[in-house]
PDB file of C-alpha atoms in Angstrom:
ATOM      1  CA  MET A   1      11.005 -32.080  30.101  1.00  0.00           C
ATOM      2  CA  THR A   2      13.151 -31.991  33.224  1.00  0.00           C
ATOM      3  CA  THR A   3      13.090 -29.634  36.137  1.00  0.00           C
ATOM      4  CA  GLY A   4      15.435 -28.815  38.936  1.00  0.00           C
ATOM      5  CA  LEU A   5      16.524 -26.160  41.365  1.00  0.00           C
ATOM      6  CA  PHE A   6      19.535 -25.188  43.392  1.00  0.00           C
ATOM      7  CA  CYS A   7      20.386 -22.615  46.056  1.00  0.00           C
ATOM      8  CA  CYS A   8      23.384 -20.341  45.747  1.00  0.00           C
ATOM      9  CA  SER A   9      24.707 -18.018  48.435  1.00  0.00           C
ATOM     10  CA  LEU A  10      25.499 -14.570  47.076  1.00  0.00           C
ATOM     11  CA  LEU A  11      27.906 -12.127  48.666  1.00  0.00           C
ATOM     12  CA  HIS A  12      26.544  -8.610  48.097  1.00  0.00           C
ATOM     13  CA  GLY A  13      29.113  -6.768  50.163  1.00  0.00           C
ATOM     14  CA  GLY A  14      29.312  -6.380  53.897  1.00  0.00           C
ATOM     15  CA  ASP A  15      28.343  -9.324  56.057  1.00  0.00           C
ATOM     16  CA  ALA A  16      25.013  -9.994  54.342  1.00  0.00           C
ATOM     17  CA  VAL A  17      24.871 -13.233  52.383  1.00  0.00           C
ATOM     18  CA  PRO A  18      21.550 -13.291  50.480  1.00  0.00           C
ATOM     19  CA  THR A  19      20.472 -16.668  49.137  1.00  0.00           C
ATOM     20  CA  LEU A  20      19.444 -17.174  45.523  1.00  0.00           C
ATOM     21  CA  LEU A  21      17.093 -20.022  44.692  1.00  0.00           C
ATOM     22  CA  VAL A  22      17.524 -21.018  41.042  1.00  0.00           C
ATOM     23  CA  MET A  23      14.990 -23.193  39.237  1.00  0.00           C
ATOM     24  CA  ASN A  24      15.587 -24.648  35.784  1.00  0.00           C
ATOM     25  CA  HIS A  25      13.045 -26.008  33.325  1.00  0.00           C
ATOM     26  CA  ILE A  26      14.912 -27.238  30.275  1.00  0.00           C
ATOM     27  CA  GLY A  27      13.680 -29.184  27.253  1.00  0.00           C
ATOM     28  CA  SER A  28      16.889 -31.076  26.512  1.00  0.00           C
ATOM     29  CA  GLU A  29      18.844 -30.472  29.661  1.00  0.00           C
ATOM     30  CA  PRO A  30      22.602 -31.168  29.600  1.00  0.00           C
ATOM     31  CA  THR A  31      23.349 -33.871  32.152  1.00  0.00           C
ATOM     32  CA  ASP A  32      26.251 -31.840  33.507  1.00  0.00           C
ATOM     33  CA  LEU A  33      24.301 -28.609  33.944  1.00  0.00           C
ATOM     34  CA  TYR A  34      24.184 -28.528  37.733  1.00  0.00           C
ATOM     35  CA  SER A  35      27.704 -29.849  38.279  1.00  0.00           C
ATOM     36  CA  ASN A  36      29.128 -27.256  35.894  1.00  0.00           C
ATOM     37  CA  LEU A  37      27.213 -24.416  37.515  1.00  0.00           C
ATOM     38  CA  SER A  38      28.363 -25.607  40.925  1.00  0.00           C
ATOM     39  CA  ALA A  39      31.963 -25.561  39.709  1.00  0.00           C
ATOM     40  CA  ASP A  40      31.623 -22.229  37.914  1.00  0.00           C
ATOM     41  CA  PHE A  41      30.130 -20.517  40.977  1.00  0.00           C
ATOM     42  CA  SER A  42      32.032 -22.404  43.657  1.00  0.00           C
ATOM     43  CA  SER A  43      31.075 -20.030  46.454  1.00  0.00           C
ATOM     44  CA  GLY A  44      27.484 -21.218  46.207  1.00  0.00           C
ATOM     45  CA  ASN A  45      25.700 -23.684  48.444  1.00  0.00           C
ATOM     46  CA  PHE A  46      23.664 -25.657  45.914  1.00  0.00           C
ATOM     47  CA  LYS A  47      20.505 -27.661  46.551  1.00  0.00           C
ATOM     48  CA  PHE A  48      18.222 -29.353  44.053  1.00  0.00           C
ATOM     49  CA  ASN A  49      14.509 -29.960  44.112  1.00  0.00           C
ATOM     50  CA  ALA A  50      11.535 -30.155  41.758  1.00  0.00           C
ATOM     51  CA  PRO A  51       9.418 -26.988  41.767  1.00  0.00           C
ATOM     52  CA  GLU A  52       5.658 -26.903  41.334  1.00  0.00           C
ATOM     53  CA  ASP A  53       4.415 -27.346  37.769  1.00  0.00           C
ATOM     54  CA  THR A  54       2.180 -24.276  38.069  1.00  0.00           C
ATOM     55  CA  PHE A  55       5.295 -22.128  38.053  1.00  0.00           C
ATOM     56  CA  PHE A  56       5.852 -23.004  34.390  1.00  0.00           C
ATOM     57  CA  SER A  57       2.663 -21.463  33.002  1.00  0.00           C
ATOM     58  CA  SER A  58       3.225 -18.470  30.709  1.00  0.00           C
ATOM     59  CA  ILE A  59       3.837 -15.351  32.763  1.00  0.00           C
ATOM     60  CA  ASP A  60       2.681 -13.148  29.879  1.00  0.00           C
ATOM     61  CA  SER A  61      -0.821 -14.570  30.214  1.00  0.00           C
ATOM     62  CA  LEU A  62      -1.108 -13.013  33.675  1.00  0.00           C
ATOM     63  CA  GLU A  63      -2.848  -9.671  34.093  1.00  0.00           C
ATOM     64  CA  ASN A  64       0.248  -8.246  35.768  1.00  0.00           C
ATOM     65  CA  PRO A  65       3.336 -10.370  34.956  1.00  0.00           C
ATOM     66  CA  ALA A  66       5.591  -8.545  37.422  1.00  0.00           C
ATOM     67  CA  SER A  67       3.383  -9.266  40.436  1.00  0.00           C
ATOM     68  CA  GLY A  68       1.331 -12.229  39.212  1.00  0.00           C
ATOM     69  CA  ARG A  69       3.319 -14.806  41.212  1.00  0.00           C
ATOM     70  CA  MET A  70       3.775 -12.952  44.476  1.00  0.00           C
ATOM     71  CA  LYS A  71       2.204 -15.609  46.715  1.00  0.00           C
ATOM     72  CA  MET A  72       4.114 -18.450  45.090  1.00  0.00           C
ATOM     73  CA  VAL A  73       7.449 -16.594  45.208  1.00  0.00           C
ATOM     74  CA  ARG A  74       6.976 -15.659  48.868  1.00  0.00           C
ATOM     75  CA  ALA A  75       6.116 -19.270  49.679  1.00  0.00           C
ATOM     76  CA  LEU A  76       9.275 -20.465  47.923  1.00  0.00           C
ATOM     77  CA  GLY A  77      11.296 -17.889  49.815  1.00  0.00           C
ATOM     78  CA  ASN A  78       9.927 -19.127  53.136  1.00  0.00           C
ATOM     79  CA  GLU A  79      10.324 -22.805  52.232  1.00  0.00           C
ATOM     80  CA  PHE A  80      13.946 -22.531  51.083  1.00  0.00           C
ATOM     81  CA  ASP A  81      14.943 -19.540  53.195  1.00  0.00           C
ATOM     82  CA  ALA A  82      15.892 -17.662  50.006  1.00  0.00           C
ATOM     83  CA  ASP A  83      16.065 -13.941  49.335  1.00  0.00           C
ATOM     84  CA  TYR A  84      15.714 -14.216  45.567  1.00  0.00           C
ATOM     85  CA  VAL A  85      14.238 -16.706  43.094  1.00  0.00           C
ATOM     86  CA  LEU A  86      15.775 -17.132  39.642  1.00  0.00           C
ATOM     87  CA  PHE A  87      13.688 -19.173  37.210  1.00  0.00           C
ATOM     88  CA  ASN A  88      15.263 -20.292  33.917  1.00  0.00           C
ATOM     89  CA  GLN A  89      13.796 -22.249  31.050  1.00  0.00           C
ATOM     90  CA  ILE A  90      15.292 -23.306  27.722  1.00  0.00           C
ATOM     91  CA  ILE A  91      13.070 -24.229  24.786  1.00  0.00           C
ATOM     92  CA  ASP A  92      14.536 -25.993  21.745  1.00  0.00           C
ATOM     93  CA  ASP A  93      13.241 -24.653  18.434  1.00  0.00           C
ATOM     94  CA  SER A  94      14.773 -26.593  15.529  1.00  0.00           C
ATOM     95  CA  SER A  95      18.263 -25.151  14.990  1.00  0.00           C
ATOM     96  CA  ARG A  96      17.704 -22.464  17.622  1.00  0.00           C
ATOM     97  CA  PHE A  97      16.883 -22.306  21.307  1.00  0.00           C
ATOM     98  CA  ILE A  98      15.176 -19.757  23.519  1.00  0.00           C
ATOM     99  CA  LEU A  99      16.481 -18.989  26.993  1.00  0.00           C
ATOM    100  CA  GLU A 100      14.161 -17.117  29.328  1.00  0.00           C
ATOM    101  CA  GLY A 101      15.224 -16.016  32.784  1.00  0.00           C
ATOM    102  CA  GLN A 102      13.069 -14.415  35.487  1.00  0.00           C
ATOM    103  CA  MET A 103      14.364 -13.047  38.790  1.00  0.00           C
ATOM    104  CA  TYR A 104      12.072 -12.426  41.780  1.00  0.00           C
ATOM    105  CA  ASN A 105      12.457 -10.812  45.186  1.00  0.00           C
ATOM    106  CA  THR A 106      10.981 -13.188  47.775  1.00  0.00           C
ATOM    107  CA  ARG A 107      10.249 -10.381  50.225  1.00  0.00           C
ATOM    108  CA  SER A 108       7.910  -8.536  47.850  1.00  0.00           C
ATOM    109  CA  GLY A 109       7.181 -11.497  45.577  1.00  0.00           C
ATOM    110  CA  GLY A 110       7.577  -9.303  42.496  1.00  0.00           C
ATOM    111  CA  MET A 111       9.694  -9.892  39.406  1.00  0.00           C
ATOM    112  CA  ILE A 112      12.669  -7.543  39.334  1.00  0.00           C
ATOM    113  CA  ARG A 113      14.494  -8.758  36.239  1.00  0.00           C
ATOM    114  CA  ARG A 114      13.752 -10.683  33.043  1.00  0.00           C
ATOM    115  CA  LYS A 115      15.766 -11.871  30.056  1.00  0.00           C
ATOM    116  CA  ILE A 116      14.657 -13.537  26.808  1.00  0.00           C
ATOM    117  CA  LEU A 117      17.356 -14.752  24.424  1.00  0.00           C
ATOM    118  CA  ASP A 118      16.643 -16.301  21.003  1.00  0.00           C
ATOM    119  CA  VAL A 119      19.899 -17.639  19.558  1.00  0.00           C
ATOM    120  CA  THR A 120      21.261 -20.153  17.064  1.00  0.00           C
ATOM    121  CA  ASN A 121      22.284 -23.472  18.596  1.00  0.00           C
ATOM    122  CA  TYR A 122      26.030 -23.867  18.900  1.00  0.00           C
ATOM    123  CA  TYR A 123      28.278 -26.441  20.560  1.00  0.00           C
ATOM    124  CA  LYS A 124      27.435 -26.470  24.286  1.00  0.00           C
ATOM    125  CA  GLY A 125      25.578 -23.223  23.614  1.00  0.00           C
ATOM    126  CA  GLN A 126      22.822 -23.833  26.165  1.00  0.00           C
ATOM    127  CA  MET A 127      25.357 -24.427  28.900  1.00  0.00           C
ATOM    128  CA  ASN A 128      27.373 -21.375  27.894  1.00  0.00           C
ATOM    129  CA  GLU A 129      24.336 -19.063  27.678  1.00  0.00           C
ATOM    130  CA  MET A 130      23.166 -20.278  31.095  1.00  0.00           C
ATOM    131  CA  ARG A 131      26.595 -19.429  32.490  1.00  0.00           C
ATOM    132  CA  LEU A 132      26.460 -15.962  30.945  1.00  0.00           C
ATOM    133  CA  TRP A 133      22.978 -15.315  32.351  1.00  0.00           C
ATOM    134  CA  VAL A 134      23.710 -16.588  35.867  1.00  0.00           C
ATOM    135  CA  GLY A 135      27.094 -14.848  35.796  1.00  0.00           C
ATOM    136  CA  GLU A 136      25.353 -11.608  34.868  1.00  0.00           C
ATOM    137  CA  ILE A 137      22.993 -12.013  37.811  1.00  0.00           C
ATOM    138  CA  LEU A 138      25.800 -12.861  40.234  1.00  0.00           C
ATOM    139  CA  ASN A 139      28.138 -10.255  38.768  1.00  0.00           C
ATOM    140  CA  THR A 140      30.694 -13.059  38.291  1.00  0.00           C
ATOM    141  CA  MET A 141      31.572 -13.195  34.602  1.00  0.00           C
ATOM    142  CA  ASN A 142      34.296 -15.404  33.155  1.00  0.00           C
ATOM    143  CA  LYS A 143      35.836 -13.897  30.021  1.00  0.00           C
ATOM    144  CA  ASP A 144      36.168 -17.411  28.518  1.00  0.00           C
ATOM    145  CA  TRP A 145      32.369 -17.676  28.297  1.00  0.00           C
ATOM    146  CA  VAL A 146      32.111 -14.345  26.473  1.00  0.00           C
ATOM    147  CA  GLU A 147      35.005 -15.159  24.140  1.00  0.00           C
ATOM    148  CA  TYR A 148      33.532 -18.577  23.380  1.00  0.00           C
ATOM    149  CA  ARG A 149      30.264 -17.058  22.195  1.00  0.00           C
ATOM    150  CA  GLN A 150      32.198 -14.512  20.098  1.00  0.00           C
ATOM    151  CA  MET A 151      34.216 -17.323  18.510  1.00  0.00           C
ATOM    152  CA  ILE A 152      30.975 -18.891  17.277  1.00  0.00           C
ATOM    153  CA  LEU A 153      28.672 -15.953  16.535  1.00  0.00           C
ATOM    154  CA  PHE A 154      29.367 -12.593  14.985  1.00  0.00           C
ATOM    155  CA  PRO A 155      29.185 -10.065  17.844  1.00  0.00           C
ATOM    156  CA  ASP A 156      27.618  -7.371  15.643  1.00  0.00           C
ATOM    157  CA  PRO A 157      25.404  -8.855  12.892  1.00  0.00           C
ATOM    158  CA  GLU A 158      24.487  -5.353  11.660  1.00  0.00           C
ATOM    159  CA  THR A 159      28.020  -4.915  10.287  1.00  0.00           C
ATOM    160  CA  ILE A 160      27.779  -7.983   8.042  1.00  0.00           C
ATOM    161  CA  VAL A 161      27.495  -7.204   4.323  1.00  0.00           C
ATOM    162  CA  HIS A 162      24.922  -9.559   2.791  1.00  0.00           C
ATOM    163  CA  ASP A 163      25.025 -10.682  -0.843  1.00  0.00           C
ATOM    164  CA  LYS A 164      21.279 -10.202  -1.216  1.00  0.00           C
ATOM    165  CA  THR A 165      19.026  -7.744   0.599  1.00  0.00           C
ATOM    166  CA  PRO A 166      15.348  -6.685   0.491  1.00  0.00           C
ATOM    167  CA  GLU A 167      16.478  -3.276  -0.757  1.00  0.00           C
ATOM    168  CA  GLY A 168      18.323  -4.912  -3.654  1.00  0.00           C
ATOM    169  CA  ALA A 169      15.172  -6.809  -4.601  1.00  0.00           C
ATOM    170  CA  MET A 170      13.061  -3.640  -4.467  1.00  0.00           C
ATOM    171  CA  VAL A 171      15.456  -1.634  -6.669  1.00  0.00           C
ATOM    172  CA  ARG A 172      15.587  -4.411  -9.262  1.00  0.00           C
ATOM    173  CA  SER A 173      11.807  -4.715  -9.437  1.00  0.00           C
ATOM    174  CA  PHE A 174      11.521  -0.950  -9.741  1.00  0.00           C
ATOM    175  CA  ALA A 175      13.820  -1.149 -12.777  1.00  0.00           C
ATOM    176  CA  VAL A 176      12.216  -4.245 -14.351  1.00  0.00           C
ATOM    177  CA  PRO A 177       9.003  -5.813 -12.974  1.00  0.00           C
ATOM    178  CA  GLY A 178       9.686  -9.311 -11.658  1.00  0.00           C
ATOM    179  CA  TRP A 179      13.466  -8.919 -11.555  1.00  0.00           C
ATOM    180  CA  GLY A 180      13.466  -8.463  -7.786  1.00  0.00           C
ATOM    181  CA  GLN A 181      11.417 -11.630  -7.336  1.00  0.00           C
ATOM    182  CA  ILE A 182      13.865 -13.600  -9.531  1.00  0.00           C
ATOM    183  CA  TYR A 183      16.700 -12.123  -7.452  1.00  0.00           C
ATOM    184  CA  SER A 184      14.920 -13.499  -4.355  1.00  0.00           C
ATOM    185  CA  GLY A 185      14.280 -16.914  -5.888  1.00  0.00           C
ATOM    186  CA  LYS A 186      10.512 -16.332  -6.271  1.00  0.00           C
ATOM    187  CA  ASP A 187      10.258 -17.395  -9.921  1.00  0.00           C
ATOM    188  CA  ILE A 188       6.484 -17.949 -10.032  1.00  0.00           C
ATOM    189  CA  SER A 189       5.623 -14.519  -8.631  1.00  0.00           C
ATOM    190  CA  ALA A 190       8.296 -13.014 -10.910  1.00  0.00           C
ATOM    191  CA  MET A 191       6.547 -14.447 -13.979  1.00  0.00           C
ATOM    192  CA  ALA A 192       3.177 -13.249 -12.676  1.00  0.00           C
ATOM    193  CA  TRP A 193       4.370  -9.673 -12.154  1.00  0.00           C
ATOM    194  CA  PHE A 194       6.263  -9.540 -15.446  1.00  0.00           C
ATOM    195  CA  GLY A 195       3.268 -11.012 -17.265  1.00  0.00           C
ATOM    196  CA  LEU A 196       0.881  -8.488 -15.694  1.00  0.00           C
ATOM    197  CA  GLU A 197       3.047  -5.492 -16.569  1.00  0.00           C
ATOM    198  CA  SER A 198       3.655  -6.862 -20.075  1.00  0.00           C
ATOM    199  CA  PHE A 199      -0.099  -7.231 -20.593  1.00  0.00           C
ATOM    200  CA  LEU A 200      -0.744  -3.677 -19.402  1.00  0.00           C
ATOM    201  CA  ALA A 201       2.068  -2.316 -21.581  1.00  0.00           C
ATOM    202  CA  THR A 202       0.680  -4.165 -24.615  1.00  0.00           C
ATOM    203  CA  THR A 203      -2.790  -2.814 -23.859  1.00  0.00           C
ATOM    204  CA  ILE A 204      -1.421   0.732 -23.730  1.00  0.00           C
ATOM    205  CA  LEU A 205       0.241   0.237 -27.132  1.00  0.00           C
ATOM    206  CA  VAL A 206      -3.022  -1.085 -28.612  1.00  0.00           C
ATOM    207  CA  PHE A 207      -4.940   1.895 -27.214  1.00  0.00           C
ATOM    208  CA  TYR A 208      -2.294   4.267 -28.555  1.00  0.00           C
ATOM    209  CA  SER A 209      -2.559   2.695 -31.990  1.00  0.00           C
ATOM    210  CA  GLU A 210      -6.342   3.179 -31.975  1.00  0.00           C
ATOM    211  CA  TYR A 211      -5.930   6.707 -30.607  1.00  0.00           C
ATOM    212  CA  ASP A 212      -3.505   7.568 -33.396  1.00  0.00           C
ATOM    213  CA  LYS A 213      -5.851   6.155 -36.038  1.00  0.00           C
ATOM    214  CA  ALA A 214      -8.753   8.188 -34.634  1.00  0.00           C
ATOM    215  CA  ARG A 215      -6.613  11.352 -34.547  1.00  0.00           C
ATOM    216  CA  LYS A 216      -5.561  10.921 -38.155  1.00  0.00           C
ATOM    217  CA  ALA A 217      -9.153  10.115 -39.182  1.00  0.00           C
ATOM    218  CA  PHE A 218     -10.360  13.279 -37.461  1.00  0.00           C
ATOM    219  CA  ASN A 219      -7.762  15.400 -39.250  1.00  0.00           C
ATOM    220  CA  ASP A 220      -8.513  13.785 -42.614  1.00  0.00           C
ATOM    221  CA  ASN A 221     -12.293  14.181 -42.224  1.00  0.00           C
ATOM    222  CA  THR A 222     -11.860  17.780 -41.100  1.00  0.00           C
ATOM    223  CA  ILE A 223      -9.877  18.559 -44.251  1.00  0.00           C
ATOM    224  CA  LEU A 224     -12.446  16.807 -46.436  1.00  0.00           C
ATOM    225  CA  TYR A 225     -15.274  18.591 -44.625  1.00  0.00           C
ATOM    226  CA  GLU A 226     -13.722  21.967 -45.311  1.00  0.00           C
ATOM    227  CA  ALA A 227     -13.134  21.045 -48.947  1.00  0.00           C
ATOM    228  CA  SER A 228     -16.696  19.761 -49.530  1.00  0.00           C
ATOM    229  CA  SER A 229     -19.072  21.533 -51.907  1.00  0.00           C
ATOM    230  CA  GLU A 230     -22.195  19.429 -51.490  1.00  0.00           C
ATOM    231  CA  GLN A 231     -24.511  19.341 -48.474  1.00  0.00           C
ATOM    232  CA  TYR A 232     -24.458  15.570 -48.168  1.00  0.00           C
ATOM    233  CA  GLU A 233     -20.646  15.716 -48.126  1.00  0.00           C
ATOM    234  CA  PHE A 234     -20.724  18.327 -45.366  1.00  0.00           C
ATOM    235  CA  ASP A 235     -23.072  16.155 -43.338  1.00  0.00           C
ATOM    236  CA  PHE A 236     -21.113  12.952 -43.943  1.00  0.00           C
ATOM    237  CA  TYR A 237     -17.659  14.333 -43.077  1.00  0.00           C
ATOM    238  CA  ARG A 238     -19.037  16.212 -40.085  1.00  0.00           C
ATOM    239  CA  VAL A 239     -20.479  12.988 -38.653  1.00  0.00           C
ATOM    240  CA  GLU A 240     -17.257  11.096 -39.415  1.00  0.00           C
ATOM    241  CA  SER A 241     -15.193  13.845 -37.797  1.00  0.00           C
ATOM    242  CA  GLU A 242     -17.345  13.750 -34.680  1.00  0.00           C
ATOM    243  CA  LYS A 243     -17.018   9.947 -34.490  1.00  0.00           C
ATOM    244  CA  ALA A 244     -13.242  10.149 -34.920  1.00  0.00           C
ATOM    245  CA  TRP A 245     -13.029  12.901 -32.286  1.00  0.00           C
ATOM    246  CA  GLN A 246     -15.005  10.827 -29.777  1.00  0.00           C
ATOM    247  CA  LYS A 247     -12.882   7.733 -30.442  1.00  0.00           C
ATOM    248  CA  HIS A 248      -9.752   9.848 -30.063  1.00  0.00           C
ATOM    249  CA  LYS A 249     -10.997  11.080 -26.666  1.00  0.00           C
ATOM    250  CA  ASP A 250     -12.028   7.593 -25.516  1.00  0.00           C
ATOM    251  CA  TYR A 251      -8.729   5.928 -26.394  1.00  0.00           C
ATOM    252  CA  ASN A 252      -6.827   8.796 -24.843  1.00  0.00           C
ATOM    253  CA  ASN A 253      -8.702   8.178 -21.574  1.00  0.00           C
ATOM    254  CA  TYR A 254      -8.149   4.428 -21.872  1.00  0.00           C
ATOM    255  CA  MET A 255      -4.405   5.045 -22.190  1.00  0.00           C
ATOM    256  CA  ILE A 256      -4.386   7.317 -19.144  1.00  0.00           C
ATOM    257  CA  TYR A 257      -6.321   4.857 -16.964  1.00  0.00           C
ATOM    258  CA  THR A 258      -4.256   1.860 -18.100  1.00  0.00           C
ATOM    259  CA  ALA A 259      -0.980   3.736 -17.623  1.00  0.00           C
ATOM    260  CA  ALA A 260      -2.074   4.759 -14.119  1.00  0.00           C
ATOM    261  CA  THR A 261      -2.932   1.127 -13.364  1.00  0.00           C
ATOM    262  CA  ALA A 262       0.408  -0.054 -14.738  1.00  0.00           C
ATOM    263  CA  GLY A 263       2.271   2.552 -12.681  1.00  0.00           C
ATOM    264  CA  THR A 264       0.401   1.581  -9.526  1.00  0.00           C
ATOM    265  CA  PHE A 265       1.141  -2.102 -10.029  1.00  0.00           C
ATOM    266  CA  TRP A 266       4.758  -1.227 -10.836  1.00  0.00           C
ATOM    267  CA  ILE A 267       5.111   0.403  -7.418  1.00  0.00           C
ATOM    268  CA  ILE A 268       3.210  -2.438  -5.711  1.00  0.00           C
ATOM    269  CA  ASN A 269       5.536  -4.891  -7.451  1.00  0.00           C
ATOM    270  CA  SER A 270       8.563  -3.102  -5.967  1.00  0.00           C
ATOM    271  CA  ILE A 271       7.002  -3.164  -2.504  1.00  0.00           C
ATOM    272  CA  HIS A 272       6.171  -6.853  -2.913  1.00  0.00           C
ATOM    273  CA  ALA A 273       9.776  -7.535  -3.948  1.00  0.00           C
ATOM    274  CA  TYR A 274      10.951  -5.850  -0.746  1.00  0.00           C
ATOM    275  CA  ILE A 275       8.521  -7.856   1.407  1.00  0.00           C
ATOM    276  CA  VAL A 276       9.474 -11.235  -0.072  1.00  0.00           C
ATOM    277  CA  GLY A 277      13.111 -10.229  -0.508  1.00  0.00           C
ATOM    278  CA  PRO A 278      15.959 -12.166   1.122  1.00  0.00           C
ATOM    279  CA  ARG A 279      16.273 -11.601   4.858  1.00  0.00           C
ATOM    280  CA  PRO A 280      19.474 -12.058   6.878  1.00  0.00           C
ATOM    281  CA  LYS A 281      19.364 -14.689   9.623  1.00  0.00           C
ATOM    282  CA  LYS A 282      19.129 -13.518  13.216  1.00  0.00           C
ATOM    283  CA  ASP A 283      22.549 -14.989  13.943  1.00  0.00           C
ATOM    284  CA  ILE A 284      25.173 -16.141  11.477  1.00  0.00           C
ATOM    285  CA  ILE A 285      27.640 -18.912  12.205  1.00  0.00           C
ATOM    286  CA  GLN A 286      31.208 -17.829  11.475  1.00  0.00           C
ATOM    287  CA  LYS A 287      32.586 -21.312  10.845  1.00  0.00           C
ATOM    288  CA  TRP A 288      30.395 -24.278  10.003  1.00  0.00           C
ATOM    289  CA  ASP A 289      33.267 -26.686  10.736  1.00  0.00           C
ATOM    290  CA  PHE A 290      34.211 -24.902  13.934  1.00  0.00           C
ATOM    291  CA  ILE A 291      36.177 -26.985  16.452  1.00  0.00           C
ATOM    292  CA  PRO A 292      35.757 -25.607  19.993  1.00  0.00           C
ATOM    293  CA  PRO A 293      38.732 -25.120  22.290  1.00  0.00           C
ATOM    294  CA  GLU A 294      39.908 -28.279  24.028  1.00  0.00           C
ATOM    295  CA  LYS A 295      38.794 -27.058  27.442  1.00  0.00           C
ATOM    296  CA  PHE A 296      35.187 -26.862  26.201  1.00  0.00           C
ATOM    297  CA  GLN A 297      35.327 -30.317  24.609  1.00  0.00           C
ATOM    298  CA  GLU A 298      36.440 -31.858  27.876  1.00  0.00           C
ATOM    299  CA  GLU A 299      33.473 -30.532  29.863  1.00  0.00           C
TER     300      GLU A 299
END
């Protein structure tokens, strides 16, 4: 991990020339970072130094992030005769990187601006994003930097039509349990959901079969009861009718409870399909074999 800092004179109108002290803490710092920034913002008077390590502790862990470094910022302002402090750090995260920028007023010591950018790595992307951030602060933006990012990344990811979506997975699982999981490439969970719903459906059919048998038995015994002429026949068919009636009621309830369970799991299956459904990436590369403009290759 390397650290560095430079001072840049800013012209904010009139005769006042406030000084901006910029500190960088970068995981895989481009060797040409400072020289490029010096060239990009040629009006600046740049100086480099190593800041204190305590400055790199997480600001979000402080009770009040905006004012948690007041003493340190004021001390830096006095030491370097700066009006503002701009702290930048870049953290590599696999195929992505995170750029965080914090701007402080050395008179009050408070943070007046903050930026956190999580973006896909692209060719000289860290250098370009640093330019965009510093240019935004200095109100000195080069259209080439903006166009370069747009050449690599889609400017409006929300407009991209994706082949697979969480909604598509949910609709499919609502139609056929497990289909949404197959659509999302979750074959094991797809088999589990389909198997569960198949088991419940089979159970309902078994209960219906028993219910239908009990209903028919009740009707048959009722007819025989009414046609009986002997007391023992009356007693026998009455008992059989009562048994059939009770079984008919029980299996009817079993069907209702099992159907309710199946319906509940059906809905849960659709929700699960949405949760595990395919998600679009935060940023999508337009061209995997992209060749940057010659002027960027030469830097």
